[in-house]
Amino acid sequence: MSTRRVVVDPVTRIEGHLRIEAMLDGSGVIGDAISSGTMWRGIELILEGRDPRDAWAFCERICGVCTTVHALASVRAVEDAIGTKVPRNADIIRNIMFLTQYVQDHVIHFYHLHALDWVDVVSALKADPDATSKLAHAVSPRWPKSSPGYFRDLLTTLKNFVESGQLGIFANAYWGHPAYKLPPEANLMAVAHYLEALEWQKEVIKIHTVFGGKNPHPNYLVGGMASAIALQSDQAINIERLNMVRGLINEAITIVEQLYLPDLLAIAGFYPEWTQIGGGLGNYLCYGDLPQDGIDSPEAFLFPRGAILDRNLSEVLEVDPRDPEGIREEITHSWYDYPEGKQALHPWEGTTRPNYTGPEPP
Amino acid sequence: MENKPRETTYEVLRRHGIDRRSFLRYCTMLTAAMGLPGSMVTQVVQAMESKPRIPVIWLHGLECTCCTESFIRSSHPIAQDIILNMISLDYDDTLQAAAGHQAEEIRRRLIEEHPGEYLLAVEGNAPTKDGGVYCTVAGQTFLDVLLETAEHAKAIVAWGSCASNGCVQAAHPNPTGATPVHELIHDKPVINVPGCPPIAEVMTGVLTYVLTFDRLPELDRFGRPKMFYGHRVHDKCQRRAFFDAGQFVEQWDDDGARQGWCLYKMGCRGPMTYNACSSMKWNNGVSFPISSGHGCLGCSENGFWDNGPFYQHLAGVPLPGIESTPDTIGKIAAAAAGVGVAAHFGSFIAKRALFGEGRDRQADTTPAKGDEA
């Protein structure tokens, strides 16, 4: 049977630059695929020789969508190297910062990055607002924005937007493709929640602004936690600031419980076959996080550390990140070069020597 | 994407069921958000009534997407308003539904069918080393994509420090030859909006200004809009009084830190950083780094990554002694201001020269002219 090569470049709605080449057999099944990250900045090389206290800021810029997490990993590496232990309060605030990003990022990925693969915006035009309201009530009974009038207004907005002929970010897409499985009402509901989540994400990250002064890319890590906590000070993180954080966390809980999770489950119900697709090689490694008793006590992490091999979820294997054989970075499939022709090294031994041997751009 | 005549913002809003009164209120808020006097509302209304939605191509080069993330955090106007009602964001690989050749087709068609009509927004910059291989889109180097899209753009907005100054990937030794937009494109107006990232409302403010008045805001000699980059963070810093009084944080956990004293000795770059952080603050006015207890990194300044270590204070200039009376300190500060920043931070400038910058960043204190053109 003849094969066909399909190239998707750029893969959109991700952070960074990605190219996928898929080889299809005669019946349209992908037999092999190659993915390439087509951007490289060499931040490891830029870090060489710097003051270690500055490293977090460089690493933070690895990604602005998952802001702060690379900075956190970087500062922990430095603290590990110099044997510093941060106070419990610093760990608590770092955990709050990490979780804020974690929750906000999940919602953004679901609605603003991935949803358009499952949600047909143009099909939403055919939705009946009354039926959409009923659906929304069934999916999330306590979510307030679900009246027929609300969906009717959105439908008008959407109709006018589409009829203007200027589709903006929705232009030239795949609307009407049979791979879209949602009924029009579910599509309309998802569009409504796309916009509601867009509104919310700018609120929850104010937790980052309280402790780190800004988001994206808050500044807060050096010295354990730069922000002073003094409940009765008018210049530090005081009771008013903590109340604000508490309010934002409560709002986030509402969004996750009443918007994000119900939508995720409702939409997933229309795409059951996708639970069997993907998953990579079936081997998973989790460093673990959310220390409750310091970073050196992984047994007390809320997100446990461990490895899963061959999709065997019943057994979580122990990982020692300091073991040179425990974790290795491979370069077999990447454009790097290791000394003495080696293919795999523990991160502590690893080097960054770019060696691009891919096709030359025209 | 059809070639229909483009609608004005007012027409779009009307069709969305927004009445005239709400439209006028919206224009008034927009005018205020841009920091324009109330007398300008009429002009804003007129612009919104008569100007079509401008197509925008938003490219991503070597970057981390923090600018897009910042943009969608905007509180006034909100991102949804801009994307649905004010611009036609036809190409933005972080947000657009289409991928691969369908995405590239949009860009090509805009270049061919609307030359000179679209705005080019650039997030990130272009690697120029090794034939530009360090960033490619659809098999083409980002450098090529940038140059061919810029050729027919009406104007260019360089988002963030990457596009404006080079930012982290251009820090020593700049392994990819990362080069900011204004060094690659010389025949188009370029607005530099530096910051890592820029403040959300600065981004949307620049965009709405250009859309409303169909011209560039007044720029300083580094191509930055004066309305947002006209003052140093230090000038309006809430901790400024402690600087003047010689009260400094010396340790992250000392009493000065709890009292909110000045972070200069902890390396704060506020005194040499032109940005709106201390006046507008971040994320709808919640805070800014100094307010939250960490010094400014100077992230909107050219070459700030190579101006470290970040936690070492700027220069060995004599600081106001803690024994000094506020009067003496006031005199010192006034004298320093009188001879300009160069005297105040002399060795800082010398240090910059070491990094091959050569040019100082003496305060350009010319107040921004009004917009009554």
XYZ file of C-alpha atoms in Angstrom:
735
model
C 0.000 0.000 0.000
C 1.228 3.463 -0.765
C 2.322 5.673 2.063
C 1.779 9.361 2.512
C 3.765 11.895 4.483
C 1.845 14.600 6.303
C 3.692 17.575 7.714
C 2.185 19.867 10.323
C 4.462 22.859 10.827
C 3.816 25.037 12.740
C 1.872 23.065 15.321
C -0.160 25.906 16.767
C -1.617 26.538 20.222
C 1.503 25.402 22.032
C 4.419 27.279 23.568
C 7.446 27.231 21.322
C 7.918 25.828 17.843
C 7.024 22.296 16.877
C 6.961 20.322 13.640
C 5.301 16.952 13.201
C 5.937 14.642 10.273
C 3.611 11.658 10.129
C 3.907 8.705 7.786
C 0.493 7.304 6.865
C -0.165 3.930 5.322
C -2.709 3.399 2.545
C -5.597 3.188 4.985
C -4.695 6.453 6.665
C -3.143 4.959 9.792
C -0.006 6.617 11.144
C 2.796 4.073 11.190
C 5.590 6.390 12.192
C 5.951 10.007 13.208
C 8.767 12.408 13.893
C 8.454 15.475 16.045
C 11.021 18.260 16.042
C 11.320 21.271 18.268
C 12.372 23.902 15.753
C 13.595 26.545 18.173
C 16.794 26.545 20.216
C 18.234 29.352 22.342
C 21.058 27.722 24.298
C 20.100 29.024 27.724
C 22.395 26.408 29.321
C 25.350 28.016 27.558
C 24.220 31.495 28.529
C 24.083 30.407 32.197
C 27.738 29.355 32.292
C 29.860 31.549 34.520
C 26.947 33.510 35.984
C 26.294 34.255 39.623
C 24.278 31.238 40.834
C 21.789 33.525 42.581
C 20.805 34.872 39.155
C 20.247 31.475 37.540
C 16.548 31.247 38.399
C 15.760 34.348 36.323
C 17.411 32.949 33.200
C 15.703 29.579 33.678
C 12.349 31.222 34.266
C 12.498 32.445 30.667
C 12.519 28.890 29.358
C 8.743 29.208 29.234
C 6.354 32.078 29.791
C 3.249 29.904 29.632
C 4.398 27.670 32.469
C 6.071 30.639 34.091
C 7.925 30.200 37.409
C 8.297 26.414 37.467
C 11.669 26.383 35.734
C 12.794 29.129 38.091
C 11.728 27.047 41.069
C 13.628 24.010 39.793
C 16.682 26.168 39.147
C 16.758 27.798 42.566
C 16.342 24.402 44.217
C 19.310 23.090 42.252
C 21.424 26.002 43.459
C 20.248 25.564 47.051
C 21.056 21.878 46.823
C 24.532 22.643 45.534
C 25.357 25.059 48.344
C 23.520 23.124 51.037
C 20.939 25.784 51.888
C 17.673 24.847 53.562
C 14.780 27.231 53.117
C 12.383 27.957 55.979
C 9.008 26.217 56.089
C 7.194 29.467 55.247
C 9.235 29.809 52.064
C 8.254 26.275 51.042
C 4.597 27.020 51.726
C 4.645 30.140 49.574
C 6.607 28.378 46.833
C 3.949 25.661 46.908
C 1.192 28.264 46.599
C 3.013 29.871 43.651
C 3.558 26.508 41.979
C -0.047 25.428 42.474
C -1.412 28.739 41.220
C 0.519 28.238 38.018
C -0.472 24.581 37.898
C -4.201 25.257 38.130
C -4.195 28.307 35.867
C -2.091 26.500 33.271
C -4.368 23.457 33.202
C -7.379 25.647 32.539
C -5.570 27.681 29.840
C -4.337 24.531 28.149
C -7.769 23.008 28.139
C -9.760 25.991 26.905
C -7.399 28.280 25.026
C -4.893 25.855 23.633
C -6.480 22.420 23.226
C -10.226 23.047 23.109
C -10.299 24.072 19.466
C -9.245 20.522 18.578
C -12.475 19.254 20.139
C -14.822 22.217 19.877
C -16.239 23.316 16.522
C -16.812 27.047 16.851
C -18.833 27.315 13.631
C -21.107 24.406 14.579
C -22.022 26.384 17.697
C -23.983 28.722 15.398
C -26.579 25.975 14.960
C -27.152 25.615 18.696
C -30.502 26.197 20.325
C -29.966 28.533 23.294
C -32.698 26.876 25.387
C -31.243 23.431 24.818
C -27.762 24.804 25.547
C -29.025 26.166 28.845
C -30.471 22.765 29.754
C -27.208 21.073 28.818
C -25.182 23.538 30.882
C -27.447 22.946 33.893
C -27.036 19.215 33.515
C -23.250 19.429 33.175
C -22.720 21.854 36.052
C -25.891 22.563 38.053
C -24.353 25.263 40.246
C -22.540 27.312 37.581
C -24.518 30.565 37.377
C -23.909 31.719 33.789
C -26.254 29.283 32.093
C -29.533 31.012 31.294
C -31.107 30.748 27.821
C -30.686 34.535 27.494
C -26.972 34.301 28.206
C -26.457 31.753 25.454
C -28.761 33.659 23.084
C -26.587 36.774 23.485
C -23.446 34.766 22.903
C -24.977 33.204 19.811
C -25.707 36.675 18.414
C -22.141 37.782 19.126
C -20.753 34.672 17.507
C -23.015 34.944 14.455
C -22.042 38.530 13.848
C -18.393 37.731 14.310
C -18.511 34.896 11.792
C -20.612 36.884 9.305
C -18.142 39.767 9.369
C -15.852 37.576 7.283
C -12.936 38.444 9.545
C -12.535 35.260 11.547
C -9.293 36.284 13.230
C -7.849 33.412 15.277
C -10.647 31.130 14.023
C -9.797 31.651 10.337
C -9.010 28.867 7.866
C -9.512 26.116 10.436
C -11.206 22.749 10.303
C -14.800 23.633 11.141
C -17.307 21.047 9.981
C -14.739 18.241 9.848
C -16.296 14.912 10.855
C -13.623 14.451 13.540
C -15.506 17.056 15.564
C -18.056 15.093 17.579
C -19.783 17.608 19.824
C -23.410 18.582 19.185
C -23.949 22.308 18.463
C -25.183 22.978 22.020
C -22.038 21.536 23.583
C -19.966 23.619 21.176
C -21.805 26.793 22.160
C -21.400 26.018 25.845
C -17.678 25.401 25.345
C -17.261 28.707 23.484
C -18.963 30.486 26.390
C -16.600 28.832 28.834
C -13.583 29.585 26.616
C -14.381 33.276 27.085
C -15.217 32.936 30.803
C -11.962 31.093 31.476
C -10.082 33.793 29.553
C -11.544 36.327 31.972
C -10.726 34.243 35.044
C -7.105 33.336 34.243
C -6.052 36.972 34.577
C -7.516 37.045 38.096
C -6.038 33.915 39.661
C -2.487 34.870 38.713
C -2.791 37.885 41.011
C -1.532 35.439 43.652
C 1.774 35.579 41.773
C 1.631 39.350 41.795
C 1.102 39.475 45.554
C 4.196 37.375 46.317
C 6.288 37.985 43.188
C 5.272 41.452 42.046
C 4.277 40.416 38.525
C 3.020 37.680 36.273
C 4.257 36.291 33.944
C 7.728 35.781 35.448
C 7.382 36.716 39.123
C 10.468 37.593 41.187
C 10.368 35.870 44.580
C 12.745 32.953 45.004
C 16.126 34.133 46.168
C 16.648 34.138 49.912
C 14.017 31.424 50.214
C 11.276 33.926 49.646
C 12.011 37.594 49.044
C 8.621 38.847 50.113
C 8.439 39.721 53.804
C 5.513 38.237 55.664
C 4.545 40.542 58.513
C 0.860 40.411 59.253
C 0.753 43.764 60.986
C 3.034 45.666 58.619
C 1.587 48.081 56.082
C 4.531 47.436 53.756
C 4.783 43.639 53.696
C 2.520 40.699 52.985
C -0.060 41.460 55.637
C -3.501 40.183 56.497
C -5.142 42.121 53.630
C -2.818 40.506 51.064
C -3.381 37.050 52.511
C -7.137 37.593 52.394
C -6.802 38.481 48.727
C -4.857 35.268 48.094
C -7.473 33.285 49.982
C -10.275 34.814 47.910
C -8.473 34.002 44.663
C -7.840 30.413 45.762
C -11.536 29.993 46.571
C -12.466 31.360 43.146
C -10.037 28.932 41.541
C -11.658 26.033 43.390
C -15.049 27.114 42.043
C -13.736 27.372 38.479
C -12.092 23.961 38.621
C -15.056 22.219 40.246
C -17.872 23.923 38.367
C -16.393 24.814 34.985
C -13.194 23.015 34.096
C -13.770 19.484 35.395
C -17.452 19.239 34.307
C -16.509 20.495 30.815
C -13.550 18.153 30.605
C -15.692 15.150 31.510
C -18.585 16.218 29.271
C -16.359 16.743 26.229
C -14.307 13.606 26.904
C -17.538 11.616 26.807
C -17.845 12.397 23.096
C -14.290 11.307 22.344
C -13.872 7.974 24.181
C -11.494 6.577 21.554
C -8.959 9.256 22.436
C -8.358 7.638 25.814
C -6.572 4.892 23.877
C -4.438 7.197 21.705
C -1.106 8.669 22.660
C 0.586 8.128 25.979
C 4.062 8.087 24.488
C 6.341 5.140 25.176
C 4.518 4.151 28.341
C 7.384 5.024 30.674
C 6.816 7.940 33.015
C 9.058 9.751 35.453
C 7.859 12.130 38.122
C 10.333 14.085 40.196
C 7.611 14.826 42.729
C 6.757 18.139 44.296
C 4.898 20.097 46.957
C 7.303 19.444 49.828
C 5.690 19.303 53.258
C 8.898 18.730 55.165
C 11.596 20.264 52.984
C 12.859 19.351 49.536
C 15.091 16.610 50.969
C 12.133 14.609 52.237
C 10.468 13.323 49.071
C 8.490 10.825 51.149
C 6.470 13.792 52.413
C 5.780 15.328 48.975
C 2.097 15.794 48.146
C 2.947 14.853 44.552
C 4.931 11.671 45.071
C 8.182 10.891 43.324
C 8.636 7.770 41.244
C 8.781 6.023 37.893
C 6.271 3.914 36.007
C 7.498 1.500 33.368
C 5.543 -0.137 30.543
C 2.284 1.504 31.600
C 2.253 -0.601 34.724
C 0.317 1.765 36.961
C 0.179 -0.782 39.760
C 3.864 -0.411 40.518
C 5.589 2.888 41.258
C 9.346 2.417 41.224
C 11.689 4.414 43.431
C 13.972 6.922 41.762
C 17.162 8.363 43.146
C 17.835 11.502 41.115
C 21.465 11.497 42.276
C 22.128 8.023 40.917
C 24.143 8.397 37.693
C 22.291 5.394 36.285
C 18.907 6.465 37.639
C 18.290 9.411 35.338
C 20.034 10.028 32.065
C 19.581 12.478 29.246
C 19.894 10.901 25.829
C 20.977 12.678 22.678
C 20.331 9.892 20.186
C 17.346 11.716 18.765
C 18.377 15.299 19.350
C 20.775 17.723 17.718
C 23.449 17.652 20.390
C 26.862 16.192 20.751
C 28.275 14.592 23.923
C 31.983 14.207 24.646
C 33.687 10.989 23.522
C 30.705 10.012 21.434
C 28.588 9.191 24.473
C 24.839 8.974 23.957
C 23.509 9.286 27.502
C 24.671 11.164 30.579
C 23.325 11.992 34.013
C 22.229 15.668 34.038
C 25.136 16.538 36.359
C 27.544 15.203 33.749
C 25.614 16.491 30.767
C 26.955 19.113 28.400
C 25.263 21.399 25.901
C 26.976 21.273 22.542
C 24.612 22.017 19.683
C 25.115 19.868 16.610
C 22.396 20.588 14.103
C 22.421 18.032 11.320
C 18.847 18.445 10.106
C 17.759 19.781 6.736
C 19.018 23.227 5.824
C 16.190 25.716 5.425
C 15.847 27.156 1.916
C -11.084 34.606 5.260
C -12.954 36.506 2.614
C -12.178 39.804 1.058
C -15.222 41.713 2.279
C -14.951 45.385 3.124
C -13.823 45.559 6.713
C -16.189 46.899 9.333
C -15.491 49.676 11.776
C -15.223 48.944 15.465
C -18.493 50.808 15.992
C -20.304 48.671 13.434
C -18.995 45.535 15.054
C -20.091 46.677 18.490
C -23.537 47.681 17.179
C -24.037 44.286 15.640
C -23.062 42.768 18.959
C -26.053 44.506 20.450
C -24.144 47.344 22.086
C -26.171 50.559 22.026
C -24.840 54.008 21.264
C -24.788 55.045 24.890
C -22.691 52.026 25.959
C -20.435 52.650 22.992
C -19.784 56.214 24.120
C -19.140 55.038 27.662
C -16.702 52.471 26.278
C -14.869 55.200 24.339
C -14.652 57.347 27.468
C -13.130 54.473 29.429
C -10.729 53.716 26.613
C -9.635 57.355 26.524
C -9.012 57.291 30.253
C -7.164 53.973 30.018
C -4.787 55.515 27.478
C -4.133 58.377 29.833
C -5.615 60.951 27.446
C -7.495 64.033 28.601
C -11.296 64.007 28.604
C -11.321 66.421 25.674
C -10.015 63.611 23.472
C -13.132 61.445 23.834
C -14.681 62.920 20.674
C -11.649 61.926 18.636
C -11.687 58.414 20.072
C -15.391 58.092 19.212
C -14.752 59.319 15.684
C -11.905 56.881 15.193
C -13.949 53.950 16.463
C -16.815 54.896 14.150
C -14.803 55.260 10.996
C -11.860 52.857 11.197
C -12.130 49.216 10.105
C -10.718 46.432 12.243
C -7.079 46.178 11.324
C -5.638 42.745 10.505
C -2.764 41.750 12.771
C -0.095 39.141 12.137
C 1.569 38.128 15.401
C 4.816 36.207 14.840
C 6.791 34.186 17.367
C 10.559 33.849 17.036
C 13.069 32.984 19.747
C 10.937 33.660 22.807
C 9.098 32.090 25.724
C 5.532 33.325 24.987
C 5.447 35.421 28.157
C 4.361 38.409 26.044
C 1.257 36.599 24.782
C 0.528 35.454 28.316
C 0.887 39.001 29.575
C -1.335 40.304 26.758
C -4.217 38.020 27.726
C -3.946 39.286 31.327
C -4.996 42.797 30.283
C -7.765 44.233 32.417
C -8.625 47.318 30.405
C -9.387 46.551 27.731
C -9.686 42.812 28.210
C -8.072 40.537 25.621
C -11.443 39.245 24.443
C -12.474 42.783 23.522
C -9.337 43.332 21.491
C -9.437 39.982 19.730
C -13.146 40.019 18.902
C -13.917 43.722 18.500
C -10.844 45.829 17.878
C -8.389 43.929 15.717
C -8.587 40.947 13.460
C -5.908 38.680 14.903
C -5.551 36.668 11.727
C -2.263 34.954 12.519
C -0.937 34.123 15.975
C 0.450 30.628 16.331
C -0.173 30.562 20.075
C -3.894 31.214 19.816
C -5.076 30.442 16.292
C -7.155 27.379 15.507
C -5.493 26.545 12.196
C -2.112 24.799 12.083
C 0.489 23.857 9.498
C -0.123 24.933 5.926
C -3.581 26.276 6.749
C -1.967 28.670 9.198
C 0.772 29.690 6.783
C -1.799 30.213 4.033
C -3.461 32.925 6.133
C -0.187 34.781 6.489
C 0.644 34.535 2.797
C -2.818 35.664 1.739
C -2.705 38.687 4.010
C 0.663 39.690 2.614
C -0.613 39.293 -0.965
C -4.114 40.682 -0.608
C -3.690 43.415 1.986
C -0.153 44.753 1.544
C 0.463 47.823 3.632
C -2.739 47.326 5.619
C -1.813 44.913 8.375
C 0.034 45.470 11.588
C 2.920 43.129 12.335
C 3.383 42.207 15.990
C 6.612 40.394 16.743
C 7.181 38.372 19.882
C 10.725 37.116 20.135
C 13.611 37.734 17.811
C 15.503 36.103 14.994
C 18.603 33.925 15.282
C 21.074 34.969 12.619
C 23.919 32.498 13.257
C 24.437 29.335 11.206
C 22.011 30.332 8.487
C 19.171 30.977 10.897
C 18.585 27.278 11.667
C 17.856 27.902 15.356
C 14.287 28.935 14.691
C 12.255 27.692 11.764
C 8.566 27.830 10.916
C 7.145 25.612 8.176
C 10.672 24.784 7.103
C 11.550 28.447 6.590
C 13.922 30.332 8.859
C 12.184 32.734 11.217
C 14.486 35.429 9.853
C 12.970 34.925 6.379
C 9.432 34.813 7.755
C 10.043 38.037 9.646
C 11.580 39.869 6.698
C 8.923 38.828 4.181
C 6.067 39.666 6.560
C 7.632 42.976 7.558
C 8.118 44.049 3.962
C 4.403 44.706 3.445
C 3.419 45.604 7.004
C 1.937 48.981 7.820
C 3.963 49.178 11.023
C 5.670 46.828 13.450
C 5.159 46.403 17.156
C 8.146 44.731 18.800
C 6.674 43.050 21.864
C 8.847 42.580 24.874
C 12.564 42.671 25.460
C 13.252 39.866 22.947
C 11.916 41.788 19.982
C 13.076 45.181 21.315
C 16.472 44.426 22.801
C 17.384 40.773 22.347
C 16.635 39.606 25.909
C 17.817 36.336 27.425
C 18.896 34.510 24.269
C 20.982 37.515 23.227
C 22.807 37.520 26.583
C 26.486 36.604 26.457
C 27.586 34.579 24.509
C 24.410 34.825 22.416
C 24.787 31.289 21.042
C 22.268 31.748 18.228
C 23.069 35.288 17.155
C 19.667 36.455 18.392
C 18.981 39.898 16.937
C 16.164 42.294 17.835
C 13.722 43.524 15.211
C 14.929 47.102 14.838
C 18.410 45.872 13.942
C 16.995 43.808 11.092
C 14.302 46.071 9.683
C 15.133 49.654 8.875
C 12.457 50.781 6.449
C 9.359 50.432 8.656
C 8.203 52.170 11.761
C 8.977 49.938 14.768
C 7.487 50.507 18.206
C 9.615 48.913 20.906
C 7.599 47.721 23.882
C 10.305 46.239 26.123
C 9.891 44.295 29.344
C 10.081 40.615 30.188
C 7.208 40.651 29.585
C 5.779 44.146 29.142
C 2.900 45.064 31.469
C -0.393 43.805 29.986
C -2.076 47.200 29.945
C 1.013 48.735 28.360
C 0.661 46.242 25.500
C -3.037 46.838 24.994
C -2.534 50.570 25.551
C 0.022 50.771 22.733
C -2.224 48.755 20.439
C -5.382 50.752 21.147
C -3.487 54.015 20.696
C -2.297 52.966 17.260
C -5.757 51.672 16.297
C -7.584 54.729 17.532
C -5.364 57.434 16.108
C -3.877 55.508 13.199
C -0.443 56.728 14.092
C 2.458 55.827 16.306
C 2.581 57.134 19.851
C 5.423 59.513 20.595
C 8.590 57.449 20.953
C 11.844 58.103 22.777
C 15.217 57.595 21.132
C 15.063 53.878 21.846
C 11.759 53.625 19.990
C 9.735 53.206 23.201
C 6.386 54.949 23.723
C 7.070 57.847 26.069
C 3.685 57.446 27.681
C 4.832 54.199 29.301
C 8.632 54.423 29.296
C 9.123 58.082 30.122
C 10.103 57.610 33.754
C 12.337 55.405 35.808
C 10.763 52.846 38.121
C 12.716 54.656 40.856
C 10.933 57.959 40.178
C 7.543 56.808 41.400
C 8.629 53.929 43.608
C 6.678 53.590 46.832
C 9.985 52.832 48.607
C 11.646 55.979 47.246
C 11.283 57.834 50.536
C 13.412 55.154 52.209
C 16.109 55.560 49.551
C 16.177 59.270 50.182
C 16.265 58.654 53.934
C 19.080 56.139 53.618
C 17.026 53.256 54.976
C 17.944 50.086 53.166
C 17.126 46.407 53.294
C 20.431 44.592 53.948
C 19.169 41.010 54.293
C 16.052 39.325 52.943
C 14.796 38.679 56.444
C 15.905 41.794 58.310
C 13.633 44.311 59.939
C 14.066 46.706 57.006
C 12.548 44.068 54.733
C 9.493 43.886 56.974
C 9.337 47.676 57.089
C 9.428 47.915 53.299
C 12.702 49.841 53.103
C 14.583 50.524 49.890
C 15.975 47.507 47.990
C 18.850 49.371 46.347
C 21.479 47.457 48.328
C 19.806 44.192 47.357
C 20.529 45.009 43.737
C 17.376 46.837 42.690
C 17.615 48.209 39.130
C 14.742 50.643 39.618
C 17.034 53.687 39.438
C 18.103 52.932 35.844
C 15.007 51.250 34.463
C 12.483 53.057 32.318
C 9.132 51.367 32.714
C 5.634 51.920 34.087
C 5.848 49.275 36.862
C 5.781 51.700 39.785
C 3.042 53.878 38.297
C 0.678 51.365 36.645
C 1.771 48.291 38.582
C 1.076 44.746 37.423
C -2.008 42.634 36.863
C -4.518 45.424 37.247
C -2.587 47.352 39.839
C -2.056 44.581 42.401
C 1.660 45.089 42.966
C 5.051 45.308 41.273
C 8.277 43.507 42.143
C 9.691 46.156 44.489
C 6.385 46.458 46.280
C 6.415 42.701 46.829
C 9.896 42.828 48.344
C 12.221 41.912 45.466
C 14.333 44.404 43.575
C 13.666 45.353 39.986
C 15.727 43.285 37.523
C 15.624 46.069 34.950
C 13.924 43.715 32.502
C 12.914 46.456 30.073
C 16.476 47.737 29.667
C 18.785 46.843 26.845
C 21.270 44.164 27.889
C 19.917 43.778 31.412
C 20.901 40.121 31.544
C 24.557 41.045 31.228
C 24.264 43.760 33.848
C 24.437 41.305 36.745
C 24.935 39.917 39.258
C 21.374 40.930 40.002
C 21.832 40.958 43.769
C 24.842 43.221 43.741
C 23.950 46.878 43.969
C 24.473 48.967 40.937
C 27.626 50.885 41.705
C 30.025 51.942 44.399
C 28.578 55.412 44.582
C 28.400 56.865 48.074
C 24.939 56.362 49.425
C 23.198 58.643 51.814
C 24.653 57.623 55.213
C 22.239 56.483 57.811
C 23.512 59.170 60.203
C 22.610 61.875 57.730
C 19.635 64.002 58.380
C 16.852 63.848 55.823
C 17.818 67.406 54.822
C 21.364 66.453 53.918
C 20.116 63.455 52.019
C 17.619 65.607 50.209
C 20.467 67.887 49.120
C 22.535 64.942 47.930
C 19.611 63.589 45.990
C 18.847 66.976 44.477
C 22.460 67.470 43.463
C 22.542 64.034 41.886
C 19.352 64.707 39.979
C 20.783 68.057 38.873
C 23.752 66.533 37.134
C 21.781 63.644 35.810
C 21.850 59.953 36.281
C 25.389 59.732 34.987
C 26.748 61.226 38.180
C 24.398 59.217 40.310
C 25.325 55.924 38.791
C 28.574 56.773 37.130
C 30.236 53.447 37.532
C 27.150 51.659 36.300
C 27.502 53.419 33.001
C 31.176 52.622 32.896
C 30.223 49.009 33.444
C 27.775 49.074 30.570
C 30.538 50.355 28.349
C 32.484 47.253 29.281
C 29.742 45.200 27.781
C 30.166 47.068 24.557
C 27.056 49.158 24.923
C 28.869 52.430 24.996
C 25.772 54.541 25.117
C 24.538 55.773 28.432
C 20.944 55.873 29.416
C 20.898 59.282 30.904
C 17.442 60.341 31.962
C 15.497 61.626 29.034
C 13.187 63.691 31.116
C 11.505 65.606 28.323
C 7.832 65.290 29.171
C 5.772 63.550 26.548
C 3.989 66.053 24.389
C 0.223 66.099 24.397
C -1.670 64.276 21.762
C -3.595 67.251 20.470
C -2.288 66.896 16.922
